[in-house]
Short mmCIF file of C-alpha atoms in Angstrom, two decimals:
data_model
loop_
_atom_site.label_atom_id
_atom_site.label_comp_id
_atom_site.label_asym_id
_atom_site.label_seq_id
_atom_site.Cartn_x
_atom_site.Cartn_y
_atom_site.Cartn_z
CA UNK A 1 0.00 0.00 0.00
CA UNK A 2 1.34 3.79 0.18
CA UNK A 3 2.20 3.54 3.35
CA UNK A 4 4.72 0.38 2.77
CA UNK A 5 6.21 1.75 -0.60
CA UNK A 6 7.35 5.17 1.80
CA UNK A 7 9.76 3.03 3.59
CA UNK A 8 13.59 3.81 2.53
CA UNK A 9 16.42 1.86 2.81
CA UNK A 10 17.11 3.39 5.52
CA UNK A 11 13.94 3.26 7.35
CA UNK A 12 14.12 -0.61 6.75
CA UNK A 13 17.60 -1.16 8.29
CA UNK A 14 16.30 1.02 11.33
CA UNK A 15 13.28 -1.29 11.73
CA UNK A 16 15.32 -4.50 11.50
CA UNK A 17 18.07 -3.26 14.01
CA UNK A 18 14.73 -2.07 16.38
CA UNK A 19 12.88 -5.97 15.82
CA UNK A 20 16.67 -7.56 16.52
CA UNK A 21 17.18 -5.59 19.77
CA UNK A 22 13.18 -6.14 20.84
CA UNK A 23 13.82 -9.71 20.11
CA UNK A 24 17.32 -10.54 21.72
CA UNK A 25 15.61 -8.00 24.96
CA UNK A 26 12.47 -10.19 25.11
CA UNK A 27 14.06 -13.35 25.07
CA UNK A 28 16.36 -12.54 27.90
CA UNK A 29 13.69 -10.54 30.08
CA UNK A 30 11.19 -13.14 29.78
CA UNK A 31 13.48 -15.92 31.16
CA UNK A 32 14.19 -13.22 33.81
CA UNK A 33 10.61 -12.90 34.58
CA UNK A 34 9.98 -16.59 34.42
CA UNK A 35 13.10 -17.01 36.94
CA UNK A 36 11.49 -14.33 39.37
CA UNK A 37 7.97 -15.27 39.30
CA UNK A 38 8.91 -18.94 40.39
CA UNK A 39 9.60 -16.72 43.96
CA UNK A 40 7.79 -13.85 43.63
CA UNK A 41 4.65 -13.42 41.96
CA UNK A 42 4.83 -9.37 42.00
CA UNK A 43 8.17 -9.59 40.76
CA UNK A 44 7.65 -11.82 37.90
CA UNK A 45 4.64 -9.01 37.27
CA UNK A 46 7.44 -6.33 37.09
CA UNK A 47 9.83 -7.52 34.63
CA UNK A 48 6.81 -8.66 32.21
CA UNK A 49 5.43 -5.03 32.29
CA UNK A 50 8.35 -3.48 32.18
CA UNK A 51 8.91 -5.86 29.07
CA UNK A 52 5.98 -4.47 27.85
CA UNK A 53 6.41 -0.97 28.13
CA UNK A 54 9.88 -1.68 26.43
CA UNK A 55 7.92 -3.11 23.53
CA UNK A 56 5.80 0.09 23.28
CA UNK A 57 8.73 2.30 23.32
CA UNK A 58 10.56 0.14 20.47
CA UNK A 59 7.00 0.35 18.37
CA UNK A 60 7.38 4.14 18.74
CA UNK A 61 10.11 4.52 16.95
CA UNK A 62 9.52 2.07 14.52
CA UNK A 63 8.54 3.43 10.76
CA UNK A 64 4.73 4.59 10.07
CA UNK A 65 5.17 1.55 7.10
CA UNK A 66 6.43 -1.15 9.47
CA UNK A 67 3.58 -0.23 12.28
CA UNK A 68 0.97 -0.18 9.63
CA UNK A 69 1.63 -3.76 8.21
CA UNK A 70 1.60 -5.43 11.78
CA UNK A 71 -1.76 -3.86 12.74
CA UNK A 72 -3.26 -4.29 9.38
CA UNK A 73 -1.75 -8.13 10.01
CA UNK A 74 -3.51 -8.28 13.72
CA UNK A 75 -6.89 -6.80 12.16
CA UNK A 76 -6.80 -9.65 9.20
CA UNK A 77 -5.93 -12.49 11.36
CA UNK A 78 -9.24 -11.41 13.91
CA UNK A 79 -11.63 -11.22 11.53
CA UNK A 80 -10.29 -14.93 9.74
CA UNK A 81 -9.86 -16.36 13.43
CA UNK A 82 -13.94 -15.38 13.88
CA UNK A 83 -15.40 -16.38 10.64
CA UNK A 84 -13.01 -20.04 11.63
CA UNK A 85 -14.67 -20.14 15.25
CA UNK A 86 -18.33 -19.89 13.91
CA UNK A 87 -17.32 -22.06 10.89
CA UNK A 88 -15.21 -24.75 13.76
CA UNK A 89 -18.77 -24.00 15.43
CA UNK A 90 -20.99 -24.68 12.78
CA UNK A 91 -19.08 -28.28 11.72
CA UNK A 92 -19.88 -29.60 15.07
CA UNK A 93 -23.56 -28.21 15.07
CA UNK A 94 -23.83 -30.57 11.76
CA UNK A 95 -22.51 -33.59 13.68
CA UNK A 96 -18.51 -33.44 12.85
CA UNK A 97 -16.85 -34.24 15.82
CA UNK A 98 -14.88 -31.53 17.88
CA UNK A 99 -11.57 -33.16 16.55
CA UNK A 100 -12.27 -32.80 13.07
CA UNK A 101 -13.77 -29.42 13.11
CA UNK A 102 -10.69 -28.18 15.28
CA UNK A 103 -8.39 -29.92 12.67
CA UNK A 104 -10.24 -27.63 9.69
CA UNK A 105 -9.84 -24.79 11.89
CA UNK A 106 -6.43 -25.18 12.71
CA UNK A 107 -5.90 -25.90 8.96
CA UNK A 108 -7.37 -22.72 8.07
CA UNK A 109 -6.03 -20.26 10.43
CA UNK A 110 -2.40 -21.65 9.51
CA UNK A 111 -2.64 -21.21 6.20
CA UNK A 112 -3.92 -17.71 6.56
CA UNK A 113 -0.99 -17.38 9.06
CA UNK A 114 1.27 -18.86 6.61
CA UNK A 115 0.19 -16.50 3.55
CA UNK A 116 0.14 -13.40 5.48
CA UNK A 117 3.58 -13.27 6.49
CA UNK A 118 4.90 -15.14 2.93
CA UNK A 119 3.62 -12.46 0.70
CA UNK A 120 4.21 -9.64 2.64
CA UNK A 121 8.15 -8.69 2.40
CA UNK A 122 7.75 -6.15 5.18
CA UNK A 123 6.62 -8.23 8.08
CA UNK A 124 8.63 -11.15 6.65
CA UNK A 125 11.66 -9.08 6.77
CA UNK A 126 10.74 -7.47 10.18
CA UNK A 127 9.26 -10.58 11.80
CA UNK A 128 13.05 -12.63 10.44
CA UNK A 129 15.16 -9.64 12.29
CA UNK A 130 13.29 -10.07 15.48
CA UNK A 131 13.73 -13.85 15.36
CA UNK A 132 17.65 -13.07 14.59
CA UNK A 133 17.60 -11.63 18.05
CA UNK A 134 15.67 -13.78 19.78
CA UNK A 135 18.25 -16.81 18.52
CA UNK A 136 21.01 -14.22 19.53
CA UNK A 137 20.27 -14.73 23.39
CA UNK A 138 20.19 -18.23 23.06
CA UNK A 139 24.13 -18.93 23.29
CA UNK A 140 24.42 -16.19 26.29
CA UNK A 141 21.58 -18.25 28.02
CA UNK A 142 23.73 -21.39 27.79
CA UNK A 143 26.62 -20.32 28.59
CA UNK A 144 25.19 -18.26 31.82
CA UNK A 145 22.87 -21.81 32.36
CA UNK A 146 26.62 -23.90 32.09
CA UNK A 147 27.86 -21.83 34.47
CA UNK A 148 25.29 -22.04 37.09
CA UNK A 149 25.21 -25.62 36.77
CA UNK A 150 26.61 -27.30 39.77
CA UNK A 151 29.39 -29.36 39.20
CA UNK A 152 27.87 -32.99 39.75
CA UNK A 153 26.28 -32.74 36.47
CA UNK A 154 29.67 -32.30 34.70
CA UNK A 155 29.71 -35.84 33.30
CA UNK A 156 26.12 -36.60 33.83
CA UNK A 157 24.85 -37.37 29.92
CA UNK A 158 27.88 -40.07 29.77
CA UNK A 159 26.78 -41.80 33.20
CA UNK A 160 23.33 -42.14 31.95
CA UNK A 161 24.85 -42.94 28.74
CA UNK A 162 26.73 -46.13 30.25
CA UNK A 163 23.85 -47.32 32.20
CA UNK A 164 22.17 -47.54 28.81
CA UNK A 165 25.17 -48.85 26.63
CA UNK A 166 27.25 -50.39 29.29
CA UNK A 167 30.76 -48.64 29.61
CA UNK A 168 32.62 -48.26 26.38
CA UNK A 169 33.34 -46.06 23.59
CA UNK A 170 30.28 -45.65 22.45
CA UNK A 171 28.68 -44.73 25.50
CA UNK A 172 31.30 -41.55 26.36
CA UNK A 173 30.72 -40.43 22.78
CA UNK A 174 26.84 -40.78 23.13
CA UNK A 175 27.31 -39.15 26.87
CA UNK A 176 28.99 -35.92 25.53
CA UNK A 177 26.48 -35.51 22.77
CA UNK A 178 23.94 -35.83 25.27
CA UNK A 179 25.21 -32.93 28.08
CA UNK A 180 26.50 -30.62 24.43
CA UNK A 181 22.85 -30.95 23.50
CA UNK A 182 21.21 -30.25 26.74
CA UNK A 183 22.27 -26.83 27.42
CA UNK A 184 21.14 -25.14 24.22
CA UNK A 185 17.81 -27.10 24.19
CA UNK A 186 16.88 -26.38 28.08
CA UNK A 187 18.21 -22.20 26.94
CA UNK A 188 15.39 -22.61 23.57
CA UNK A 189 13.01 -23.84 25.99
CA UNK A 190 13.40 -21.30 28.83
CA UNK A 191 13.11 -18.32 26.28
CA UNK A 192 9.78 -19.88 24.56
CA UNK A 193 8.30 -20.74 28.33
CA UNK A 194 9.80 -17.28 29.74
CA UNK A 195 7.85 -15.37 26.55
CA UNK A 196 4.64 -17.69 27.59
CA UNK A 197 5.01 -16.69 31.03
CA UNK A 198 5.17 -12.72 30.24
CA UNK A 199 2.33 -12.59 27.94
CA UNK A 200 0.02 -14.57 30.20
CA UNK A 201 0.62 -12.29 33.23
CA UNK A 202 0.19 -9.46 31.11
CA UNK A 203 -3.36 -10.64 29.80
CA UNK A 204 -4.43 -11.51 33.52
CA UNK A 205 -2.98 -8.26 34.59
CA UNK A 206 -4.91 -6.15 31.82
CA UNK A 207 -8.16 -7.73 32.73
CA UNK A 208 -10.42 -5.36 34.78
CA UNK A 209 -11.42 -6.58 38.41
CA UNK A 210 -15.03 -6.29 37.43
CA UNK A 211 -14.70 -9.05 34.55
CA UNK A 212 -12.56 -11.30 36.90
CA UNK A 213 -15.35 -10.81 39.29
CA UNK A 214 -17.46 -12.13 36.84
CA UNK A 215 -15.71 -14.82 35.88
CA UNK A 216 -12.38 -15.74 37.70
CA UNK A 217 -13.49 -18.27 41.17
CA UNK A 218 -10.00 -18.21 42.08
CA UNK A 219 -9.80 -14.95 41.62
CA UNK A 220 -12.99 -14.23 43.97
CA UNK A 221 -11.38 -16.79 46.05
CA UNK A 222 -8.54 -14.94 46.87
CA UNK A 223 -10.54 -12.09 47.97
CA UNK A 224 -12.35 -13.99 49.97
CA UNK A 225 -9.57 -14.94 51.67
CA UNK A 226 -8.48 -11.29 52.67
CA UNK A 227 -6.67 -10.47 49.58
CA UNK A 228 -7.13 -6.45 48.22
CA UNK A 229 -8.14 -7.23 44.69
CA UNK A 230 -5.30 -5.65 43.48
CA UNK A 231 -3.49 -8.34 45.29
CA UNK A 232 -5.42 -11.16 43.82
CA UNK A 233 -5.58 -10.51 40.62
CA UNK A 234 -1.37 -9.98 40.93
CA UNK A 235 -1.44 -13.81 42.31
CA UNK A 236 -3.84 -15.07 39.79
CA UNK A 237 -1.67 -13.73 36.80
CA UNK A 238 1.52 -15.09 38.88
CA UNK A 239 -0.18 -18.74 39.29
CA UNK A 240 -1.68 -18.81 35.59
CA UNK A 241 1.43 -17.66 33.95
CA UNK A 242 3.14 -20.25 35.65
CA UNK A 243 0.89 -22.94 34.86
CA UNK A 244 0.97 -22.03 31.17
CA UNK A 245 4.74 -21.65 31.04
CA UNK A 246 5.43 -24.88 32.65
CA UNK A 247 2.85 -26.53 30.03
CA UNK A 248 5.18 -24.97 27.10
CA UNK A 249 8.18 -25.78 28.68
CA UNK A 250 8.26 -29.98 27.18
CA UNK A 251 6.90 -28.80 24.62
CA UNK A 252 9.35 -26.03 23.62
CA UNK A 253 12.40 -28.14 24.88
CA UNK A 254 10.79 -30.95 22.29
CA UNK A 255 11.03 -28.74 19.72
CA UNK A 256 14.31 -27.08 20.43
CA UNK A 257 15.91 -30.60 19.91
CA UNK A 258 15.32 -30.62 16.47
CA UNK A 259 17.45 -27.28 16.07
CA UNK A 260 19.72 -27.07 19.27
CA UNK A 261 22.52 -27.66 17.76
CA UNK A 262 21.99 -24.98 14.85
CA UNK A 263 20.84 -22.37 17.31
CA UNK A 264 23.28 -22.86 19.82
CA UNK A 265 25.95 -21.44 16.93
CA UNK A 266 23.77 -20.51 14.33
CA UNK A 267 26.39 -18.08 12.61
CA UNK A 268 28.59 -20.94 11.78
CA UNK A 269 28.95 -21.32 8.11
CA UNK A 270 27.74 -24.47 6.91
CA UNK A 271 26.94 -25.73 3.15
CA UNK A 272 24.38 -25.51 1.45
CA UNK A 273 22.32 -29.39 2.05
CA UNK A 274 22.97 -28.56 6.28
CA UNK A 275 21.68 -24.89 5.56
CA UNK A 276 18.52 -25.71 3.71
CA UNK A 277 17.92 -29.09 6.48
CA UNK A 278 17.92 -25.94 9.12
CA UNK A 279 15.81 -23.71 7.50
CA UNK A 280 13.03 -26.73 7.09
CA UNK A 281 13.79 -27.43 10.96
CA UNK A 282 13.85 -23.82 11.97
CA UNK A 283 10.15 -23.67 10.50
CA UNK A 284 8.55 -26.96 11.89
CA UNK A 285 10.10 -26.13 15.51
CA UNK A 286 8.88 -22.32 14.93
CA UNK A 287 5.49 -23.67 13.90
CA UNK A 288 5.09 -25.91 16.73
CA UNK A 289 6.24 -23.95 19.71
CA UNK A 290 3.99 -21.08 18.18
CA UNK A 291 1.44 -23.19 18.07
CA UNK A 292 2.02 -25.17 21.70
CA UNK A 293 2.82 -21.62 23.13
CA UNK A 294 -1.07 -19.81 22.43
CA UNK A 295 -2.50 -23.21 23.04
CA UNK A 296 -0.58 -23.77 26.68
CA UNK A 297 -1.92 -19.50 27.13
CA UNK A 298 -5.33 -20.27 26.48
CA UNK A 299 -5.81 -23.36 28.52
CA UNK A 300 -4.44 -21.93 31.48
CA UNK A 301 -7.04 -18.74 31.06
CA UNK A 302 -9.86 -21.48 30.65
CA UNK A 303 -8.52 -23.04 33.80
CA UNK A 304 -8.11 -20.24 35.80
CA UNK A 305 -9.39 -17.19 34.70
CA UNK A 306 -12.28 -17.53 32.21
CA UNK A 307 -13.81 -21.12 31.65
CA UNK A 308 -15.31 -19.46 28.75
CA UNK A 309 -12.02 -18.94 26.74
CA UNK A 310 -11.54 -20.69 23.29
CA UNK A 311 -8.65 -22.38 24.01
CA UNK A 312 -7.83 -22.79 20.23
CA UNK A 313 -7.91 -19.16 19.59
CA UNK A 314 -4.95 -18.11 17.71
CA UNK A 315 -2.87 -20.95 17.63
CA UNK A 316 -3.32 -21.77 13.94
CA UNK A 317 -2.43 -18.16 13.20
CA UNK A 318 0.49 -18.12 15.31
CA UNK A 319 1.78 -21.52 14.08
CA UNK A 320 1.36 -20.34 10.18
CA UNK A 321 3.38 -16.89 11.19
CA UNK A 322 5.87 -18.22 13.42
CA UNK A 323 7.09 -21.17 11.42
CA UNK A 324 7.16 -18.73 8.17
CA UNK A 325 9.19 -16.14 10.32
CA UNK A 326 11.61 -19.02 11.46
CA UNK A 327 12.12 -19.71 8.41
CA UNK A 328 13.30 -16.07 7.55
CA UNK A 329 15.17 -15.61 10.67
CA UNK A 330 17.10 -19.16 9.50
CA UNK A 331 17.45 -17.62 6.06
CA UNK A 332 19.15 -14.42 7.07
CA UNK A 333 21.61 -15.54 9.66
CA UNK A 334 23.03 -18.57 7.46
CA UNK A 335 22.71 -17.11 3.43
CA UNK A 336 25.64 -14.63 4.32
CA UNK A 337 27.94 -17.41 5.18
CA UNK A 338 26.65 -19.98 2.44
CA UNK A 339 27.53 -17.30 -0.17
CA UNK A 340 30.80 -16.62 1.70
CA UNK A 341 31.54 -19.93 1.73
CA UNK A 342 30.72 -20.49 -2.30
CA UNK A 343 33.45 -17.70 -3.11
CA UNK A 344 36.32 -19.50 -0.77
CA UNK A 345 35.28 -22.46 -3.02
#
């Protein structure tokens, strides 16, 4: 539209450095939230809104072009995710059961997911640079999580290897592959259940007292009990953030297998087969922890905060986007080094 075609060069490097910084800043802050809230409920609420405000103040000085695109993106993916409720609605009403009809729905909100992001160069680019960052904070999480790790784990993958394999060879190579492997995987899933953590406390936290009046028990529970409301809601956001980030967390760490090993160096040049293997892997475990992530946010809202809540709201829309932006963010980080690697050749 006119808005997008007013976007410079230079505009478009600014908005790529301002998605890489947002993303490398969320992924650390929300494992610090995540990390706090396991103690301290108000303190976990800190560090997510203070996340938040961080957000607002990168969208502010984002380009007019690059704003536009993700709001006209949030408006198109509403209106598909209602007309694929009533239509996920209907199916059942005419006797499909609720696993088929979720199937089409999920179908159809991930291709729309898929095709919004694919065919628009702006939020492809901008949604790639934020992932850049994002992977960025994985190798400082690992090496801070290696650190902290007490030292009777040193050697732990090849003990459980040679209670598997018995002790030889094999097992001590099988060991170290194992405890290489962990760190980077348990560092991907910290940063997807740390992000799952902030946005749930921020969606309890936004909600007024008079709707969780309405529709929270726990939350009129802890009132009950003594609690200012302020109060309550501030340990309901704590308790269902938690819930929902320790429901990504398998999940996420799952999924992170497939590309540990790419994202725990992912600016290591590599040819071209390994580079194209971890752009496919980059968007299935995208897809999927997208995906896994709105699905463990919406269950712990119907358990906790609103029984009402569509609990499949948004995840086939956030599993088309994120595995197409994964697949960007692999694209950018490994095409400099393929082509660098062609002219050596």
């Amino acid at each position: 539209d006119d808005t997008l075609a007013t976007r410079d060069l230079s505009q478009a490097v600014g908005d790529s450095i301002n998605q890489l910084i947002g993303g490398f800043g969320n992924a650390l802050g929300g494992v610090g939230a995540l990390g706090v809230g396991l103690v301290s409920d108000e303190g976990g609420a800190a560090i997510s809104e203070t996340l938040d405000r961080f957000n607002e103040g990168l969208r502010d000085m984002r380009s007019d072009a690059s704003n536009s695109r993700f709001d006209a993106l949030a408006a198109r993916s509403a209106l598909r995710e209602q007309d694929s409720a009533q239509a996920y609605r209907d199916d059942i009403a005419a006797g499909d059961s609720s696993v088929l009809a979720g199937i089409s729905r999920f179908g159809t909100d991930f291709a729309g997911g898929v095709a919004d992001v694919a065919t628009d160069p702006t939020l492809l680019a901008d949604m790639a640079a934020q992932g850049v960052g994002s992977m960025a904070a994985i190798p400082v999480i690992t090496a801070g999580a290696t650190a902290a790790a007490p030292a009777a784990l040193a050697g732990s993958g090849a003990r459980l290897a040679a209670q598997v394999l018995g002790a030889n060879r094999k097992a001590v190579k099988v060991g170290r592959m194992l405890e290489n492997a962990l760190a980077p995987t348990a560092a991907i899933g910290a940063v997807e259940s740390g992000a799952t953590y902030q946005e749930t406390v921020n969606r309890v936290n936004n909600t007024s007292f008079e709707k969780l009046t309405r529709t929270s028990d726990k939350f009129n529970e802890l009132v009950a009990s003594g609690m200012s409301q302020a109060e309550a809601r501030t340990q309901l956001a704590g308790d269902t953030a938690l819930q929902a980030a320790v429901t990504q967390l398998p999940a996420a760490i799952l999924a992170g297998s497939i590309v540990s090993k790419f994202e725990a160096a992912p600016g290591v040049s590599r040819g071209i087969k390994e580079t194209l293997q971890n752009v496919g892997k980059e968007f299935l475990e995208e897809g999927s922890q997208s995906a896994t992530g709105q699905l463990a946010v919406n269950t712990a809202m119907a358990s906790q905060v609103n029984p009402d809540t569509d609990v499949l709201a948004g995840v086939g829309t956030e599993a088309g986007q994120g595995a197409v932006a994964g697949l960007g963010t692999a694209g950018a980080i490994q095409t400099p080094g393929v082509i660098a690697q062609g002219v050596a050749d």
